[in-house]
XYZ file of C-alpha atoms in Angstrom:
786
model
C 47.444 12.360 72.140
C 48.710 13.363 69.209
C 48.164 16.883 67.334
C 47.442 17.730 64.505
C 47.714 20.847 62.520
C 45.809 21.228 58.694
C 46.065 24.041 55.777
C 42.039 23.899 54.607
C 41.866 25.265 52.013
C 38.212 26.785 50.130
C 37.190 28.128 53.686
C 35.471 32.040 52.867
C 33.438 32.931 55.875
C 32.624 32.232 59.821
C 30.233 29.061 58.986
C 32.494 27.176 56.782
C 34.907 27.190 59.752
C 32.422 26.470 62.074
C 31.502 24.173 59.881
C 34.583 21.580 59.980
C 35.217 22.599 63.658
C 31.573 21.319 64.272
C 32.213 18.120 62.333
C 35.682 16.826 63.144
C 35.387 18.151 66.601
C 32.315 15.810 67.219
C 34.212 12.462 66.135
C 34.892 10.202 68.284
C 38.495 10.032 69.452
C 38.721 14.364 68.684
C 39.297 15.896 71.311
C 39.887 19.220 70.124
C 39.398 20.798 67.264
C 39.903 24.755 66.569
C 40.181 26.356 62.655
C 41.205 29.323 61.874
C 39.594 30.977 58.803
C 42.220 33.748 58.541
C 45.388 31.466 59.321
C 43.480 28.655 57.059
C 44.583 26.743 59.596
C 43.340 23.672 61.804
C 44.494 22.485 65.273
C 43.460 18.780 66.183
C 44.209 17.312 69.186
C 43.039 13.267 68.779
C 43.552 9.897 70.546
C 45.081 8.104 68.218
C 44.324 4.627 70.013
C 40.411 5.564 68.863
C 40.796 7.351 65.712
C 43.907 6.729 63.625
C 45.218 9.939 61.135
C 44.212 8.126 57.860
C 40.280 7.682 59.471
C 40.257 11.344 60.606
C 41.131 12.486 57.380
C 39.188 10.939 55.356
C 36.297 12.562 57.213
C 38.095 16.353 56.779
C 37.228 14.959 53.115
C 34.664 15.053 53.916
C 33.868 18.356 54.623
C 33.666 19.177 51.138
C 37.207 21.719 51.978
C 41.156 20.506 50.896
C 43.408 20.417 52.724
C 46.760 18.945 53.772
C 48.612 18.064 56.738
C 51.789 20.980 58.006
C 54.550 18.641 59.410
C 56.369 19.949 62.332
C 60.223 20.657 60.705
C 63.002 17.833 61.262
C 65.765 19.170 62.218
C 67.210 20.272 59.003
C 63.392 22.191 57.889
C 64.145 25.616 57.480
C 60.960 27.343 59.577
C 61.742 29.989 56.776
C 60.896 28.062 54.065
C 57.398 27.300 55.345
C 56.466 30.989 56.066
C 58.222 32.137 52.255
C 55.506 29.418 51.260
C 52.528 30.452 53.197
C 53.149 33.414 52.074
C 53.637 33.098 48.324
C 50.394 31.655 49.084
C 48.858 34.506 50.093
C 50.263 36.346 47.475
C 49.437 34.272 44.955
C 45.454 34.611 46.321
C 45.915 38.564 46.755
C 47.164 38.427 42.396
C 44.114 35.994 41.938
C 41.804 37.687 43.154
C 42.239 40.982 41.880
C 42.926 39.740 38.397
C 39.595 38.128 38.771
C 38.654 41.807 40.319
C 39.790 43.488 37.176
C 38.194 41.289 34.377
C 34.600 40.924 36.824
C 35.516 45.237 36.487
C 35.501 45.358 33.238
C 32.450 43.304 31.736
C 30.559 45.200 35.019
C 30.666 48.734 34.379
C 30.075 48.356 30.549
C 27.002 45.707 31.926
C 25.714 48.113 34.438
C 25.264 50.976 31.429
C 23.857 49.127 29.374
C 21.087 47.863 31.984
C 20.299 50.856 34.135
C 22.408 53.685 32.456
C 18.906 54.972 30.609
C 16.617 54.958 33.932
C 19.242 57.294 36.401
C 16.924 60.131 38.522
C 17.034 63.381 38.582
C 18.585 64.354 34.714
C 21.320 61.852 34.622
C 20.387 58.750 32.367
C 22.400 58.306 29.615
C 21.378 57.379 26.314
C 21.661 53.877 24.286
C 22.092 53.589 21.325
C 19.916 52.526 18.657
C 21.335 49.024 17.856
C 20.887 47.933 21.688
C 18.058 49.902 22.801
C 15.214 48.004 24.687
C 13.022 49.672 23.131
C 14.145 49.099 19.309
C 16.237 45.849 19.810
C 15.118 43.972 23.322
C 16.507 41.138 22.003
C 20.331 42.225 21.598
C 19.588 44.142 24.818
C 19.196 40.950 26.542
C 21.798 38.913 24.564
C 24.443 41.922 25.101
C 23.921 41.507 28.468
C 24.050 37.853 28.566
C 27.110 38.105 26.560
C 28.946 40.688 29.468
C 27.579 38.954 32.526
C 29.028 35.272 31.251
C 33.148 36.469 31.802
C 32.026 37.675 34.980
C 29.887 34.937 36.337
C 33.480 32.872 35.429
C 35.261 34.853 37.441
C 33.311 34.143 40.304
C 32.910 30.905 39.345
C 34.440 29.599 43.116
C 31.677 31.040 44.550
C 29.002 28.688 42.816
C 31.628 25.141 43.631
C 32.479 25.806 46.775
C 28.520 27.515 47.567
C 27.013 25.057 46.027
C 28.776 21.939 47.646
C 28.141 23.273 51.278
C 24.246 22.899 50.247
C 24.502 19.585 49.138
C 26.591 19.209 52.179
C 23.488 20.244 54.148
C 26.201 22.865 55.899
C 25.632 26.199 53.366
C 27.610 28.956 54.101
C 28.286 32.963 52.894
C 29.418 31.208 49.000
C 26.200 29.349 48.989
C 23.877 32.539 50.088
C 25.359 34.186 47.155
C 25.449 31.389 45.022
C 21.393 31.036 45.287
C 21.495 34.879 44.804
C 22.546 35.375 41.946
C 22.401 32.414 40.135
C 18.173 33.144 40.717
C 19.143 36.609 38.509
C 20.800 34.871 36.108
C 18.522 31.888 36.091
C 15.248 34.029 35.549
C 16.765 36.218 33.480
C 17.445 33.477 30.902
C 14.378 32.651 30.880
C 13.033 36.379 30.373
C 15.839 36.343 27.143
C 13.984 33.392 25.790
C 10.197 34.962 26.489
C 11.767 37.825 24.321
C 13.232 35.393 21.923
C 9.840 34.245 21.292
C 8.487 37.349 21.305
C 7.076 38.304 24.082
C 9.625 41.993 24.556
C 7.969 42.732 27.866
C 10.691 40.831 29.658
C 12.869 42.741 28.134
C 12.194 44.465 31.727
C 12.707 42.320 33.672
C 16.376 40.703 33.038
C 18.984 40.796 36.156
C 21.657 40.421 35.346
C 23.636 43.713 36.503
C 22.216 42.038 39.314
C 24.090 39.176 39.207
C 27.426 40.609 37.910
C 27.955 43.640 40.438
C 26.714 41.974 43.122
C 30.239 38.969 42.446
C 32.130 42.211 41.536
C 31.455 44.559 44.701
C 32.568 40.670 46.487
C 35.167 39.442 44.681
C 36.621 43.575 45.698
C 35.493 42.171 49.510
C 37.340 39.010 49.045
C 40.690 40.749 47.376
C 40.269 43.830 50.343
C 39.967 41.138 52.727
C 43.340 39.231 51.687
C 44.889 41.989 51.636
C 44.271 42.899 54.943
C 44.855 39.350 56.402
C 48.369 39.771 54.644
C 48.711 42.979 56.875
C 47.497 41.610 60.072
C 49.900 38.692 59.893
C 53.257 41.406 59.509
C 54.411 40.276 62.738
C 55.358 36.952 61.558
C 57.150 38.411 57.822
C 59.232 40.548 60.007
C 60.680 38.012 62.249
C 61.304 35.754 58.949
C 62.842 38.716 57.597
C 65.516 39.158 59.961
C 67.074 35.353 59.565
C 70.045 35.114 57.758
C 69.627 32.679 54.438
C 73.257 31.386 54.977
C 76.338 30.613 57.279
C 80.363 30.058 56.782
C 81.409 26.649 58.731
C 84.033 24.840 58.895
C 84.524 21.651 57.778
C 88.309 20.165 57.601
C 90.523 22.760 56.827
C 88.036 25.092 54.112
C 85.381 27.614 55.419
C 82.257 27.111 53.526
C 78.868 28.857 52.607
C 76.077 26.851 52.648
C 72.203 27.371 53.242
C 71.439 27.734 57.164
C 69.447 24.354 56.615
C 72.281 22.767 55.730
C 73.835 23.207 58.768
C 74.333 20.193 61.306
C 74.782 20.530 65.227
C 78.267 20.494 66.086
C 79.488 22.492 63.367
C 81.433 25.231 63.990
C 80.324 28.605 62.325
C 82.652 31.702 61.452
C 80.907 34.499 62.293
C 82.042 38.471 60.504
C 81.099 41.806 61.760
C 78.021 42.956 61.401
C 76.227 39.443 60.349
C 73.475 37.563 61.967
C 73.721 34.911 63.485
C 72.220 31.561 61.242
C 71.905 29.169 64.311
C 72.087 29.054 68.419
C 75.214 27.901 69.706
C 78.387 28.299 71.748
C 80.718 30.311 70.860
C 84.267 28.611 71.658
C 86.871 31.225 70.399
C 86.788 35.345 70.260
C 84.706 38.297 71.757
C 82.202 40.307 70.224
C 79.000 42.352 71.631
C 75.829 40.904 69.964
C 72.632 43.245 69.857
C 69.498 40.987 70.950
C 66.999 43.405 70.351
C 64.919 40.940 68.171
C 64.916 38.255 71.359
C 64.826 40.685 74.414
C 63.401 43.686 73.271
C 66.671 45.602 75.158
C 68.704 48.088 73.051
C 71.718 47.620 74.421
C 73.961 45.155 73.138
C 75.438 42.119 75.005
C 79.047 41.223 75.669
C 79.636 38.051 74.941
C 83.357 35.898 75.476
C 84.377 32.003 75.313
C 81.101 29.981 76.679
C 78.911 32.634 76.582
C 75.397 31.389 74.028
C 74.439 32.903 70.940
C 71.233 33.265 69.298
C 69.867 33.067 65.440
C 68.498 36.327 63.598
C 70.571 38.106 66.253
C 73.302 40.286 65.013
C 77.345 40.381 65.479
C 78.264 44.163 66.188
C 81.785 43.831 66.310
C 84.123 40.793 66.884
C 85.145 38.072 64.923
C 84.022 34.660 66.420
C 83.626 31.105 65.983
C 80.719 29.238 67.637
C 80.024 25.264 68.204
C 76.114 25.051 66.694
C 73.720 23.786 69.259
C 70.445 24.157 67.849
C 69.530 24.227 64.491
C 66.240 24.218 62.361
C 62.843 24.378 64.453
C 64.801 24.222 67.675
C 66.383 27.679 67.799
C 64.680 29.880 69.847
C 64.178 32.397 66.960
C 61.998 29.276 65.255
C 59.742 28.804 68.851
C 59.353 32.846 69.101
C 57.337 31.859 65.153
C 56.014 29.252 66.207
C 54.591 30.767 68.935
C 53.464 33.509 67.858
C 51.637 31.560 64.598
C 50.078 29.118 67.239
C 48.453 32.587 69.209
C 47.064 34.401 65.863
C 45.965 30.573 64.786
C 43.940 30.804 68.251
C 40.826 31.397 69.831
C 39.421 33.684 72.158
C 36.746 32.275 74.338
C 34.917 35.904 72.503
C 35.252 34.445 68.791
C 32.305 31.273 70.766
C 29.982 33.917 70.030
C 30.482 34.130 66.233
C 31.025 30.450 66.062
C 27.782 29.483 67.494
C 25.710 32.397 65.725
C 26.775 31.521 62.319
C 26.428 27.970 62.874
C 22.548 28.656 62.414
C 22.434 31.825 60.733
C 23.298 30.552 57.475
C 20.354 27.872 57.208
C 17.661 30.849 58.819
C 18.538 33.046 55.951
C 17.118 31.238 53.689
C 14.047 30.285 55.185
C 13.960 34.016 55.844
C 14.449 34.642 52.676
C 12.520 31.766 50.751
C 9.500 33.245 53.706
C 10.125 37.136 51.835
C 9.672 35.005 48.101
C 6.574 33.548 48.853
C 4.933 36.874 51.137
C 5.488 39.033 48.152
C 5.007 36.536 45.621
C 1.728 36.188 47.054
C 0.759 39.550 47.705
C 1.680 41.346 44.343
C 2.008 38.959 42.443
C 4.932 40.226 41.010
C 8.100 38.453 40.156
C 10.322 40.296 40.275
C 9.041 42.154 43.054
C 9.674 38.642 45.211
C 12.573 37.969 43.837
C 14.386 40.949 44.510
C 13.727 40.661 48.090
C 15.556 37.042 47.617
C 17.963 38.177 46.427
C 18.720 41.470 48.492
C 18.405 39.404 52.509
C 20.490 36.146 51.020
C 23.366 38.441 49.822
C 23.132 41.704 53.091
C 23.214 38.655 55.002
C 26.701 37.541 53.909
C 28.291 36.652 57.612
C 31.578 37.798 56.386
C 32.154 41.019 58.422
C 30.775 38.374 61.453
C 33.615 36.114 60.670
C 36.326 38.612 60.762
C 34.974 39.985 63.764
C 37.916 38.147 66.409
C 40.109 36.645 64.329
C 41.457 39.844 62.440
C 41.743 41.446 65.778
C 43.550 38.967 67.874
C 45.870 38.438 64.603
C 46.274 42.047 64.846
C 46.657 41.663 68.714
C 49.176 39.183 69.028
C 51.270 40.296 66.318
C 51.763 44.154 68.244
C 52.455 42.154 71.349
C 55.560 40.432 69.203
C 56.955 43.650 68.073
C 56.875 44.657 71.938
C 58.487 41.701 73.294
C 55.812 40.595 74.239
C 54.531 36.763 73.009
C 51.114 35.591 73.797
C 50.854 32.187 73.305
C 46.994 32.132 72.844
C 43.722 34.336 72.419
C 42.254 32.772 75.575
C 45.408 34.529 76.546
C 44.936 37.429 75.288
C 41.667 37.759 76.349
C 42.076 36.787 79.816
C 44.202 39.474 80.638
C 43.108 42.105 80.850
C 40.240 40.531 83.715
C 43.214 40.441 85.671
C 43.239 42.644 88.673
C 46.335 41.300 90.969
C 49.699 40.750 90.191
C 51.778 38.524 91.684
C 55.603 38.871 91.551
C 58.362 37.245 92.005
C 61.192 38.150 93.633
C 64.231 37.444 92.360
C 65.280 37.288 88.590
C 61.808 39.392 88.327
C 61.739 42.300 90.524
C 65.571 42.619 90.726
C 68.494 41.243 88.486
C 69.189 38.351 89.492
C 72.356 38.149 91.094
C 74.321 39.840 93.895
C 76.308 43.370 93.113
C 78.980 44.542 95.326
C 75.924 48.500 96.428
C 78.754 49.570 98.923
C 81.865 49.911 101.128
C 81.521 51.392 104.260
C 85.496 51.910 105.796
C 85.499 51.530 109.621
C 89.576 52.339 109.900
C 91.152 55.066 111.069
C 89.311 57.997 109.739
C 86.404 55.966 107.463
C 88.336 56.582 104.886
C 90.905 54.115 104.859
C 92.941 52.176 107.650
C 96.669 51.201 108.330
C 97.997 47.782 108.161
C 100.939 46.007 109.860
C 102.991 46.900 107.020
C 101.903 50.595 107.357
C 100.263 50.634 103.906
C 97.423 52.580 103.990
C 93.978 51.522 102.511
C 90.917 53.161 101.289
C 88.368 51.878 99.397
C 89.813 50.886 95.635
C 92.454 49.193 97.444
C 90.359 47.012 99.799
C 88.602 46.259 96.650
C 91.404 45.124 94.985
C 92.968 43.087 97.925
C 89.020 41.083 98.284
C 88.541 40.192 95.205
C 92.211 38.764 94.860
C 91.089 36.521 97.089
C 88.052 35.412 95.751
C 89.363 35.054 92.520
C 90.196 31.261 94.684
C 86.328 31.050 95.150
C 83.437 29.782 93.852
C 81.094 31.861 95.739
C 78.391 34.335 93.812
C 79.203 37.015 96.324
C 83.205 36.463 95.665
C 82.000 36.581 91.842
C 80.025 39.924 92.611
C 82.694 41.423 94.092
C 84.998 40.865 91.847
C 82.785 41.804 89.270
C 83.157 45.176 90.931
C 86.846 45.690 91.073
C 86.756 44.561 86.967
C 84.032 47.732 86.675
C 86.986 49.817 88.823
C 89.267 48.658 86.459
C 91.758 47.680 89.247
C 94.278 44.596 88.394
C 94.393 41.432 89.772
C 97.346 40.995 92.475
C 98.867 37.977 93.126
C 97.768 35.619 95.558
C 98.552 32.216 98.132
C 97.595 30.626 101.180
C 93.866 30.648 99.814
C 91.767 28.552 101.683
C 87.803 28.241 101.469
C 85.452 27.974 104.889
C 82.493 26.869 104.215
C 79.436 28.960 104.652
C 81.708 31.927 107.078
C 84.316 33.161 104.033
C 87.595 32.951 102.959
C 91.541 33.569 103.899
C 94.302 33.887 102.153
C 97.790 35.931 101.603
C 97.807 39.138 98.992
C 99.924 41.149 98.419
C 102.217 39.448 101.877
C 98.608 41.076 103.506
C 96.619 38.809 105.200
C 92.733 38.790 104.261
C 90.321 37.562 106.019
C 86.445 38.366 104.305
C 83.269 36.733 105.465
C 80.471 36.701 108.298
C 80.565 37.463 111.764
C 81.483 34.143 112.442
C 84.301 33.986 111.324
C 85.317 37.288 112.206
C 84.325 35.528 115.876
C 86.705 32.540 114.757
C 89.623 34.557 113.626
C 89.765 36.427 116.784
C 88.801 39.817 115.042
C 86.014 40.680 118.252
C 88.016 43.710 120.238
C 91.473 41.540 120.741
C 93.642 43.825 121.513
C 95.974 41.851 119.340
C 94.000 41.906 116.349
C 92.369 45.970 117.003
C 94.919 48.342 118.100
C 93.135 51.273 116.717
C 90.264 52.602 119.110
C 88.585 54.420 116.468
C 88.307 50.598 114.880
C 86.878 49.706 117.810
C 84.618 52.068 118.820
C 82.889 50.775 115.094
C 83.247 46.835 115.908
C 82.060 47.728 118.850
C 79.368 49.357 116.978
C 78.474 47.119 114.605
C 77.977 44.202 117.121
C 75.915 45.758 120.336
C 72.467 44.656 120.515
C 71.205 47.250 121.956
C 70.337 49.507 119.416
C 69.880 49.230 115.661
C 73.631 47.978 114.293
C 75.417 48.949 110.854
C 74.421 45.327 110.035
C 70.827 45.610 111.327
C 70.796 48.978 108.780
C 72.326 46.965 105.977
C 70.387 44.290 106.203
C 66.738 46.277 106.714
C 68.145 47.526 103.089
C 68.236 43.560 102.255
C 72.439 44.195 101.671
C 74.392 40.816 103.046
C 77.577 42.503 104.451
C 80.765 40.829 104.100
C 83.056 41.689 106.628
C 87.183 42.192 106.161
C 90.156 42.286 108.121
C 93.161 43.167 107.203
C 96.192 41.590 109.150
C 93.794 40.908 112.025
C 92.265 44.553 112.242
C 88.607 45.086 110.862
C 89.199 47.048 108.239
C 85.669 47.534 105.900
C 82.540 45.798 104.890
C 81.471 45.202 101.763
C 77.584 45.143 100.932
C 75.968 43.179 98.776
C 72.891 42.877 97.402
C 70.382 41.501 94.909
C 69.503 44.609 93.407
C 66.140 46.419 91.949
C 65.762 46.317 87.981
C 65.585 50.004 86.664
C 62.348 49.546 85.618
C 60.741 47.718 88.705
C 59.859 50.558 90.007
C 58.003 52.295 86.997
C 56.320 49.373 86.192
C 54.983 48.272 89.633
C 53.681 52.023 89.945
C 51.658 51.619 86.637
C 49.798 48.390 87.629
C 49.017 50.077 90.626
C 47.256 52.984 88.393
C 45.661 50.938 86.586
C 43.670 49.530 89.481
C 45.785 46.500 90.372
C 46.910 44.707 93.101
C 50.207 43.973 93.443
C 51.867 40.887 95.267
C 55.535 40.298 96.048
C 56.419 36.616 96.311
C 60.077 35.671 97.625
C 61.890 32.756 99.645
C 64.117 34.959 101.014
C 63.432 36.176 104.704
C 60.859 39.000 106.036
C 63.692 41.413 106.056
C 65.551 41.558 102.904
C 61.547 40.563 101.439
C 60.648 44.222 103.120
C 63.426 46.286 101.920
C 62.281 45.326 98.452
C 59.146 45.705 98.929
C 59.688 49.119 100.409
C 61.835 50.013 97.725
C 59.370 49.278 94.955
C 56.242 50.924 96.335
C 54.516 46.907 97.203
C 53.203 46.466 99.892
C 51.434 43.303 100.390
C 54.555 40.467 100.342
C 54.553 36.972 100.868
C 57.916 35.924 102.371
C 59.402 32.983 103.111
C 57.514 30.825 100.541
C 59.046 28.073 99.493
C 58.629 27.329 95.229
C 56.126 24.265 95.852
C 54.071 26.701 97.965
C 54.049 29.056 95.529
C 51.300 27.262 93.365
C 49.071 27.470 97.300
C 49.118 31.125 97.563
C 47.784 31.858 94.103
C 45.178 29.222 95.034
C 44.047 31.443 98.248
C 44.026 34.209 96.315
C 41.914 33.185 93.448
C 39.717 31.721 95.960
C 39.023 35.540 97.548
C 37.852 35.382 93.243
C 40.646 37.502 92.040
C 41.579 37.384 88.917
C 45.669 36.478 89.327
C 48.569 36.935 87.009
C 51.616 35.097 88.644
C 54.844 36.828 86.960
C 58.285 34.764 87.616
C 60.519 33.442 86.025
C 59.461 29.932 84.282
C 61.088 27.539 85.654
C 60.658 27.022 89.719
C 57.875 28.934 89.118
C 55.960 26.509 87.265
C 53.370 25.310 89.335
C 52.362 29.131 90.379
C 52.766 30.197 86.607
C 50.196 26.888 86.006
C 48.352 27.800 88.679
C 47.198 31.753 87.891
C 44.758 32.619 85.573
C 47.177 34.672 83.520
C 50.862 33.122 83.401
C 53.946 34.824 82.427
C 57.085 34.327 81.663
C 60.020 36.524 82.443
C 63.322 36.201 80.973
C 66.704 37.272 78.701
C 64.401 35.557 76.079
C 66.636 32.186 75.976
C 63.759 30.321 76.972
C 60.718 31.188 74.596
C 59.268 27.792 74.698
C 58.504 27.966 78.760
C 55.647 25.313 78.455
C 54.114 27.016 81.752
C 53.151 30.296 80.896
C 50.505 31.686 79.138
C 52.746 34.895 77.750
C 56.165 35.520 77.031
C 58.565 38.597 77.978
C 60.869 37.942 76.043
C 62.797 41.140 77.774
C 64.017 41.353 81.418
C 61.561 44.452 82.019
C 58.787 44.853 84.191
C 56.320 46.647 82.420
C 55.648 44.629 79.378
C 53.172 42.776 82.206
C 51.419 46.203 81.928
C 51.683 46.672 78.520
C 50.530 42.859 77.858
C 47.630 44.036 79.977
C 46.966 47.154 78.684
C 47.483 45.501 74.908
C 44.901 42.795 76.042
C 41.944 45.403 76.923
C 42.764 47.015 73.800
C 41.874 44.234 71.746
C 38.540 43.377 73.556
C 37.210 46.642 73.470
C 38.531 46.327 69.097
C 36.628 42.882 69.540
C 33.541 43.629 70.719
C 33.002 46.774 68.703
C 33.827 44.377 65.322
C 30.818 41.661 67.235
C 29.074 44.625 67.971
C 28.729 46.490 64.333
C 28.623 42.843 62.387
C 25.660 41.739 64.444
C 23.877 45.500 64.027
C 24.456 45.070 60.588
C 22.519 42.130 59.791
C 20.142 42.088 62.499
C 19.131 46.039 60.783
C 20.327 44.892 57.102
C 17.764 41.562 56.863
C 14.321 43.666 57.632
C 15.550 46.346 55.451
C 16.549 43.414 52.291
C 13.505 41.039 53.077
C 10.954 45.027 52.454
C 9.670 45.494 55.949
C 10.128 49.468 54.983
C 8.366 48.884 51.399
C 5.183 47.559 54.191
C 5.584 51.269 55.066
C 5.229 53.172 52.298
C 9.751 53.201 51.847
C 12.266 51.421 49.106
C 12.370 47.878 48.487
C 16.162 47.434 48.785
C 18.094 46.852 45.546
C 20.320 43.676 45.595
C 23.250 45.516 43.921
C 23.073 48.212 47.089
C 22.978 45.009 49.586
C 25.702 43.257 47.568
C 27.347 46.789 48.564
C 26.760 47.198 51.746
C 27.918 43.265 52.527
C 30.955 44.030 50.921
C 31.925 47.219 52.757
C 30.407 45.941 56.236
C 33.619 43.281 56.004
C 35.821 46.019 55.593
C 34.673 48.448 57.877
C 35.417 45.364 60.413
C 38.913 44.732 58.800
C 39.651 48.008 59.308
C 38.741 48.736 62.551
C 40.974 45.987 63.749
C 44.054 46.840 61.419
C 43.434 50.174 64.011
C 44.881 47.777 66.475
C 48.341 48.731 64.553
C 48.444 52.179 66.198
C 48.971 50.200 69.660
C 51.584 51.700 71.456
C 53.358 50.168 74.391
């Protein structure tokens, strides 16, 4: 299998993209073909053993559209350069269209004045100078209009090139409608001009130059506004690209040199000054700093970095001077992966888009038939060629399916862009659409609901007065002293619980002491001598092993003995039971053989988890917690967060089966996890949502990646999906309603009942406004708030 991406030029409407998609998607060896009209992008998955790349490109050429392959960036390639080129092309197109519109408008206004000014009703008619008056000088009247129309037709030549080529290839599109309609007007007007030249001055009343000129002008205006709006819909990528620096300072030999980031190579040592943007991904080898990673994670608080910590491209070094070794460059950086995910999502299609594609594929040929039928019927019934031609041109012009083709992709582009702004990477239009149907969310506990790392939550003294204990040397040990002694002892350990105790001591600004005789007892705890005090820290097994169990040689104080016996009493809820009910792990501490206290450690609930769960419940979504932890710990976390449905003691490989079980109950399930051991469940779920720090943004198992660690992103993603789908449905409704209502009116149905016949000029205005209205409606999504 091979995935190829092409930029396809010359597409102007939904019929164009549908034509390309149908032609290429139907080839033997092509597994899938997705064409995005706004992004001018085609993604093809092909079985290279059946269809070679060269053969595929020959077939693409036969569609009649220009194309060029978008090659994945090599190691030195700059994602910024690629996007800059895309932006330059878009800017150039906007400038070109604007210039063409200005040129056509300059000639269209006098053309409209000469042709129609004298016919304005209600006393607003504008007199014509005698030398071009249609009664006094009909030939000049006709020739001046012809001269004014020629530059307008030249400005809109692309409509004719693309439109007639599409007809030749048996795939008429929007440009074909414009080309046929305006050509009919111009050709008939040329015939009328010839008749005026030969003396039949009555034909001066039957000129349609202004119809062609004004239609082209209005459509060029619509195209210009479309191009500008499409550029605005892609602002998410532009904002991301603007965050990346263009140069880096590296050490090569004994020299510090500033080079373009495209010339940075893996293992280069990069210097980073305070306030500078990090150019590539790497690992710090010297210095300490704090980094603003809000671009990557959405978190506003800076992250402290030291030797061994990773840094990421486009994040900002706040206050330290550091050196780091480059690990990932070019398209391999986390930043480049974000950009690629957003681009891919904006170029993808939601299932609802297939409605528009299917309609547009047959819509244009049907419109041609309706226009021809209207022409023939009115010609036969009225014997008036001008009247019949008016109906023919109006049908072709008003039926252009611009709005239909723009309805879905523009909303998806804006929606995925808003997701990126809020730290939510939505990988496809399908994921964006599916998320709104979710009625059940499964949350992995560790690292998703909780912080994913143990922290000290309680220090419980079991001494003389529950605030301190006296050891053999006569020293009184209070909470801080107890924490200091145990943290010092844990320096010889590599256990996560030991790390949590050391971190708690650092937060309390407690200095480490000297220690000796350290011994780690696997599965039980540690022993050590600190400041000439014997420290034993671990579980109950270790306490029993060391005879800290009420023996008269070990527990001398009556209060301590009572507390210890209480903690061991099986007949009622003990202190140990209470801690377990709260999801906390007790580390028992004995000093000089006397039970001194308990340090409780837990994987604490993230600050935003409770609120995020409540928001999901408020949306009517069932929330399920899944974990491999035992029932008591799981129940404790569920109680803290308000989750009523808990699946505990579930092995990683069984999580996908739990998802299947819920799906078997006809539930639409979203699985939220860290994207590593939860991968099978993420894939099995209707929507897989990976939550993390943003360092692995290319998790293939997830459909949506939350760049921050706050669970509220799940609620935001579903809310954004609902808003986007609502917007798409609005767009499709108005696009369909416009065409359904407009075509019969243009064909002359109202005229049958005494109403007016729609002017081709009014039809052109309506067609342009319909496209602009769809784009404006899609851009309303930019006001979405998380």
